[in-house]
Short mmCIF file of C-alpha atoms in Angstrom, two decimals:
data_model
loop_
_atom_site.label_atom_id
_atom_site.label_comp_id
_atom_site.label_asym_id
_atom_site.label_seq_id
_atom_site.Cartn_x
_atom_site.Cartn_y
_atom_site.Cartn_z
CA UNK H 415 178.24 135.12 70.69
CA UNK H 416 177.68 135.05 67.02
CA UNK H 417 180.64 133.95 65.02
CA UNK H 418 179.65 136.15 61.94
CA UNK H 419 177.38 138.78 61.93
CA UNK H 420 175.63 140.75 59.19
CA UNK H 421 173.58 143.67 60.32
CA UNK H 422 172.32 144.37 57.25
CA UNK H 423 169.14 142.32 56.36
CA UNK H 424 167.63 144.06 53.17
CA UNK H 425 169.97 146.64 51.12
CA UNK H 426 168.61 148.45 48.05
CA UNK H 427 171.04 149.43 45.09
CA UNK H 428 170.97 151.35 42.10
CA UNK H 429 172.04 150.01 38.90
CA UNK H 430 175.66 150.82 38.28
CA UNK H 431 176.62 152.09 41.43
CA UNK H 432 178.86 150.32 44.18
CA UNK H 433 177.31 148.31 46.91
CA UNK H 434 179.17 147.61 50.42
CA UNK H 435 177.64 144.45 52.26
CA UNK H 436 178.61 144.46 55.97
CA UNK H 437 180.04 141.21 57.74
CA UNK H 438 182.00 141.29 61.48
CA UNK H 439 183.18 137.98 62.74
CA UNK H 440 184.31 136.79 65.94
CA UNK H 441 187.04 134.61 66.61
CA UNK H 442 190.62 133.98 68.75
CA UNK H 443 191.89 131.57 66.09
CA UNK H 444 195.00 133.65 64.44
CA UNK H 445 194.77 131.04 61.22
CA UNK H 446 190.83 131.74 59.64
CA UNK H 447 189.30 132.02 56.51
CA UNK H 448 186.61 134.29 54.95
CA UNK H 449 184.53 133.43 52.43
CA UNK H 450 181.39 135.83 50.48
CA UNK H 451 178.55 133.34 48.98
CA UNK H 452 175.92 133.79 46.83
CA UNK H 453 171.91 132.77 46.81
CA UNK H 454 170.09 133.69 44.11
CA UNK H 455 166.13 133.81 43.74
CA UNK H 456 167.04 130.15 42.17
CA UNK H 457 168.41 128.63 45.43
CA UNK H 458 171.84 127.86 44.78
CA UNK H 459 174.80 129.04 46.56
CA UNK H 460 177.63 130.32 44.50
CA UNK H 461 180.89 130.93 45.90
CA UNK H 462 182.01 134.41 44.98
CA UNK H 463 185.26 135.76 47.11
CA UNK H 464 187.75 134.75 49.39
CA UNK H 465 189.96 136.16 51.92
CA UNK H 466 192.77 134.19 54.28
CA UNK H 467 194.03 135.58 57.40
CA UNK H 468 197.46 135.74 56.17
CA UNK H 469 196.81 137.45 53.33
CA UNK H 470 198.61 140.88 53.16
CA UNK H 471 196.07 141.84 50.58
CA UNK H 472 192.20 142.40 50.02
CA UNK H 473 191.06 140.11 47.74
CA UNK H 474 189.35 141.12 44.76
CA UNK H 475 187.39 138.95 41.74
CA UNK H 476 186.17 140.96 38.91
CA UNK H 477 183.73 143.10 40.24
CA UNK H 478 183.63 141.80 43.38
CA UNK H 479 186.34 143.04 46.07
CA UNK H 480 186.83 142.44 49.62
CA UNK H 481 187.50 145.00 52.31
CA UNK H 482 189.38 143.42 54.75
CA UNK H 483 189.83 145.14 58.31
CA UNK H 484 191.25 142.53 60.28
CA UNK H 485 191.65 144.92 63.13
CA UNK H 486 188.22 145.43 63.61
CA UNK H 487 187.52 141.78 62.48
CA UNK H 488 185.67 143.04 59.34
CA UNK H 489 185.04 141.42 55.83
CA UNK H 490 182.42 143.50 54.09
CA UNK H 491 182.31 142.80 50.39
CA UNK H 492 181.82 145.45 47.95
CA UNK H 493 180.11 145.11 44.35
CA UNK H 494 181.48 147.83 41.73
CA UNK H 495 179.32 148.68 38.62
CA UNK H 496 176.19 147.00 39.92
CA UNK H 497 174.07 144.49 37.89
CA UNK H 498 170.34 143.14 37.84
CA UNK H 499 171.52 140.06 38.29
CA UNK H 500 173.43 140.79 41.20
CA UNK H 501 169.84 141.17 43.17
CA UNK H 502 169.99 138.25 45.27
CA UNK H 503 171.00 137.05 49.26
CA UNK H 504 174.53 137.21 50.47
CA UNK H 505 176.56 135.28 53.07
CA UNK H 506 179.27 135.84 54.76
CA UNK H 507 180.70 132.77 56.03
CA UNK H 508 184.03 131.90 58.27
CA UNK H 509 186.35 128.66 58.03
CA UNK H 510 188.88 128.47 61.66
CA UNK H 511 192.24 127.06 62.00
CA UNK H 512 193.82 125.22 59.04
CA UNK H 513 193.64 121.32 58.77
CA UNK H 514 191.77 118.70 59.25
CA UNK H 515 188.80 118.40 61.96
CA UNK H 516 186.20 120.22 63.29
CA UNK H 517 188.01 123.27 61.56
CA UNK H 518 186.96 122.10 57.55
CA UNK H 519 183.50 123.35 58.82
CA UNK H 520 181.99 126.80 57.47
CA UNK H 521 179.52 128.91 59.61
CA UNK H 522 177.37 131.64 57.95
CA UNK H 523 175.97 134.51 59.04
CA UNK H 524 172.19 135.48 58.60
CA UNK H 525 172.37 136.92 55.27
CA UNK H 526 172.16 140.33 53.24
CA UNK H 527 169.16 140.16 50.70
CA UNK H 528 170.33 142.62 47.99
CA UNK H 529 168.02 144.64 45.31
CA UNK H 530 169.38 145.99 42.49
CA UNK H 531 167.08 148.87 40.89
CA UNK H 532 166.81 150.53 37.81
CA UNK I 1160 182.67 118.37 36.02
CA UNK I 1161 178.89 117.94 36.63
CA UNK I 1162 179.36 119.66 40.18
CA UNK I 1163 177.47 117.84 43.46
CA UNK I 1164 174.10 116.22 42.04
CA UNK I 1165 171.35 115.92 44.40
CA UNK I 1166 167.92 113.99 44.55
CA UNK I 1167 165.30 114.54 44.52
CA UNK I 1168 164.95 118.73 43.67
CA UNK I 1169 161.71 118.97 45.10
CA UNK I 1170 160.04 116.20 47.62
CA UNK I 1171 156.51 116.63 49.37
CA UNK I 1172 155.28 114.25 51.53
CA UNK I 1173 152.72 113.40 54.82
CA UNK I 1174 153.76 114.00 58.39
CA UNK I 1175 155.63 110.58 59.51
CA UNK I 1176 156.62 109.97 56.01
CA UNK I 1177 160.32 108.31 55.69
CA UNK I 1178 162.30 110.25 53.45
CA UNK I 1179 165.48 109.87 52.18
CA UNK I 1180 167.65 112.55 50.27
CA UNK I 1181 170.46 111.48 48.05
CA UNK I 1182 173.86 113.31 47.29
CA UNK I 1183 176.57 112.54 44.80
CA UNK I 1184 179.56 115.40 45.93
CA UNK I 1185 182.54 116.05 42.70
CA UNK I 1186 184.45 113.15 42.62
CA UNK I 1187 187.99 113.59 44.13
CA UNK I 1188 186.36 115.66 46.78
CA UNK I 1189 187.41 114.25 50.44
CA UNK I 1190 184.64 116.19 52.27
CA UNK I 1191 181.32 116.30 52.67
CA UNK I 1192 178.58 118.33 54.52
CA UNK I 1193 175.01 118.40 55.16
CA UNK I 1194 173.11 122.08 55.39
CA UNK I 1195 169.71 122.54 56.18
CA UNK I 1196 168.12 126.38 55.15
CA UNK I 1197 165.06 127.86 57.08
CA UNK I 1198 163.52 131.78 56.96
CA UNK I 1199 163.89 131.02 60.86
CA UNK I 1200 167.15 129.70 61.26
CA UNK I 1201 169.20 130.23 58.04
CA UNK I 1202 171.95 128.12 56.78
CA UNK I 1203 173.06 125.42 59.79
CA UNK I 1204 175.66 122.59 59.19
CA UNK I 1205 174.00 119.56 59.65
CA UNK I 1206 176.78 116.91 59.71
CA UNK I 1207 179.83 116.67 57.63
CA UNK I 1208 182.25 113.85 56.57
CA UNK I 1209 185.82 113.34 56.07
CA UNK I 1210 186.95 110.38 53.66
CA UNK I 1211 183.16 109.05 54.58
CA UNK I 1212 183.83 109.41 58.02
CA UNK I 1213 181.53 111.26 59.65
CA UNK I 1214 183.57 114.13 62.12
CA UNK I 1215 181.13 116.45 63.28
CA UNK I 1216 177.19 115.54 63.91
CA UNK I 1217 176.52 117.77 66.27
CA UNK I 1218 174.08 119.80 64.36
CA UNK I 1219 171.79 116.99 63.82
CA UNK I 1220 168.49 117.87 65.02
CA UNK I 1221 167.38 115.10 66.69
CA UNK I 1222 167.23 111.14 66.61
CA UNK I 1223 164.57 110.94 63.72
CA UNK I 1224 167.97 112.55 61.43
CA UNK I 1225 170.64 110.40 60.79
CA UNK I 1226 172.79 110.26 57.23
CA UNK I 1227 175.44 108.01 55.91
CA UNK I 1228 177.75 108.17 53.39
CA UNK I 1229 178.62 104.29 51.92
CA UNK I 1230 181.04 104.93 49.85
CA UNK I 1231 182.90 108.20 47.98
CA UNK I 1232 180.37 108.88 45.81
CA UNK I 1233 177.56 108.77 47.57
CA UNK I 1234 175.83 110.01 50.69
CA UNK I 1235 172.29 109.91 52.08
CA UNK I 1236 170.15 111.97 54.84
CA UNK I 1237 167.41 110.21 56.38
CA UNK I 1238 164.23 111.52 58.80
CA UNK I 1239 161.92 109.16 60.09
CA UNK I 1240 159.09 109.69 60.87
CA UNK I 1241 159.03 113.33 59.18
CA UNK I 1242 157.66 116.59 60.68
CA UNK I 1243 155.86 119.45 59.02
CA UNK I 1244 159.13 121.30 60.98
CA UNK I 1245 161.45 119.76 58.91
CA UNK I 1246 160.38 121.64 55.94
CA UNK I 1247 162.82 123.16 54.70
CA UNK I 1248 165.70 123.26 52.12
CA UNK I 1249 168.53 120.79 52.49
CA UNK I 1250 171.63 121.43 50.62
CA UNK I 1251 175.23 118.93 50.30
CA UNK I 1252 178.23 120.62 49.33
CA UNK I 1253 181.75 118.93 48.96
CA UNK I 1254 184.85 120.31 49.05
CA UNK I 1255 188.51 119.35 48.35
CA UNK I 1256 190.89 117.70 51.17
CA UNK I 1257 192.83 120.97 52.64
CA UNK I 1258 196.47 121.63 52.30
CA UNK I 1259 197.80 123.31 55.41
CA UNK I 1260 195.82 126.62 54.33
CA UNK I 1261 192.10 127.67 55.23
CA UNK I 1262 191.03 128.22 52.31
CA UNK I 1263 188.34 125.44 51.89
CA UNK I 1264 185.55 126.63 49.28
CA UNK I 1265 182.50 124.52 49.00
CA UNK I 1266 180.69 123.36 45.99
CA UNK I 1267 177.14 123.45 47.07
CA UNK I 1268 174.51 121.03 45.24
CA UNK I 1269 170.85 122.77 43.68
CA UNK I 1270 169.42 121.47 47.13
CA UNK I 1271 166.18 120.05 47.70
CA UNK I 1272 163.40 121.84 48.80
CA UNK I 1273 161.24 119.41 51.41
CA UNK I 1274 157.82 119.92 52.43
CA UNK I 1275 156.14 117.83 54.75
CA UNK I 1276 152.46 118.33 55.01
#
């Protein structure tokens, strides 16, 4: 089974509306971390959001917030106030367990390629 | 901080070609990791190191892969011979030793994009 899953491969935006970018993940590790990264048309990734199991809150980081379901083992980021320069790919990506080991390791989902139009 | 340096940005080069990318993660940073990015297969962890260790190589392609990692500062990824399937882009990112928490963001290099003809 995939570990994180984004349905979404292509998502079309206007300018200065909000933006909800799916992500489900799949784990029996209570301790996990979520993380939302970035790929511009430039290649780099850029970290943008994170969100720890634990956390009794959704995360949020300027106009990017994280709704957090943990329930239905859900982390779909949402982008207020959309940009042009927010047009790019998005992953989702999962850390497991806390420490050292095999569990410093991220795995990412597939991807969301996002346009933002006029 | 000049953030994880990697060389060369761009390589092209003949089928059973040696090639060798380079990686320099932030210094102070205990881990390192290894991605490779296809349209086919996405982002996959490669290998990764603790302390220059390396933990987990299990998503090492194949024998003709290998990468070290000599000292802190430094860390290499090797295929010989190269395949026109190993075209691809091949990132390092480094992150910071963990603290009983899993929060463990990665500071991913520019990546270099590898074609092999």
């Amino acid at each position: 089974a995939q570990k994180i899953t984004q349905t979404q491969p292509g998502m079309f935006v206007q300018e200065k509306e909000a933006v909800t970018l799916d992500c489900t993940y799949d784990t029996s590790d209570p301790s996990y971390g979520l993380f939302w990264y970035k790929q511009p048309s430039s290649g780099e990734m850029i970290f943008l959001i994170y969100q720890g199991s634990y956390d009794q809150q959704n995360a949020t980081e300027g106009r990017y917030s994280l709704n957090f379901q943990k329930a239905r083992k859900s982390a779909n980021l949402v982008i207020s106030a959309s940009q042009l320069g927010d047009s790019a790919m998005y992953f989702c990506a999962m850390r497991e367990g806390w420490g050292t080991g095999t569990a410093s390791k991220l795995t990412f989902g597939t991807g969301t390629r996002l346009q933002v139009t006029l | 901080d000049a953030g994880v340096i990697q060389s060369p940005r761009h390589e092209v080069t003949e089928m059973g070609q040696e090639v060798t990318l380079r990686c320099k993660p932030i210094s102070g940073h205990d881990y390192l990791f290894w991605y490779r990015q296809t349209m086919m297969r996405g982002l996959e962890l490669l290998i990764y190191f603790n302390n220059n260790v390396p933990i987990d190589d299990s998503g090492m392609p194949e024998d003709r892969f290998s990468a070290k990692m000599p000292n802190a500062s430094f860390s290499t990824l090797k295929i010989q011979p190269s395949e026109p399937r190993d075209s691809a882009v091949y990132f390092c990112a480094s992150s910071p030793r963990l603290a009983g928490s899993s929060y463990n963001e990665q500071f991913f290099g520019p990546g270099t994009r590898l074609t092999v003809l």
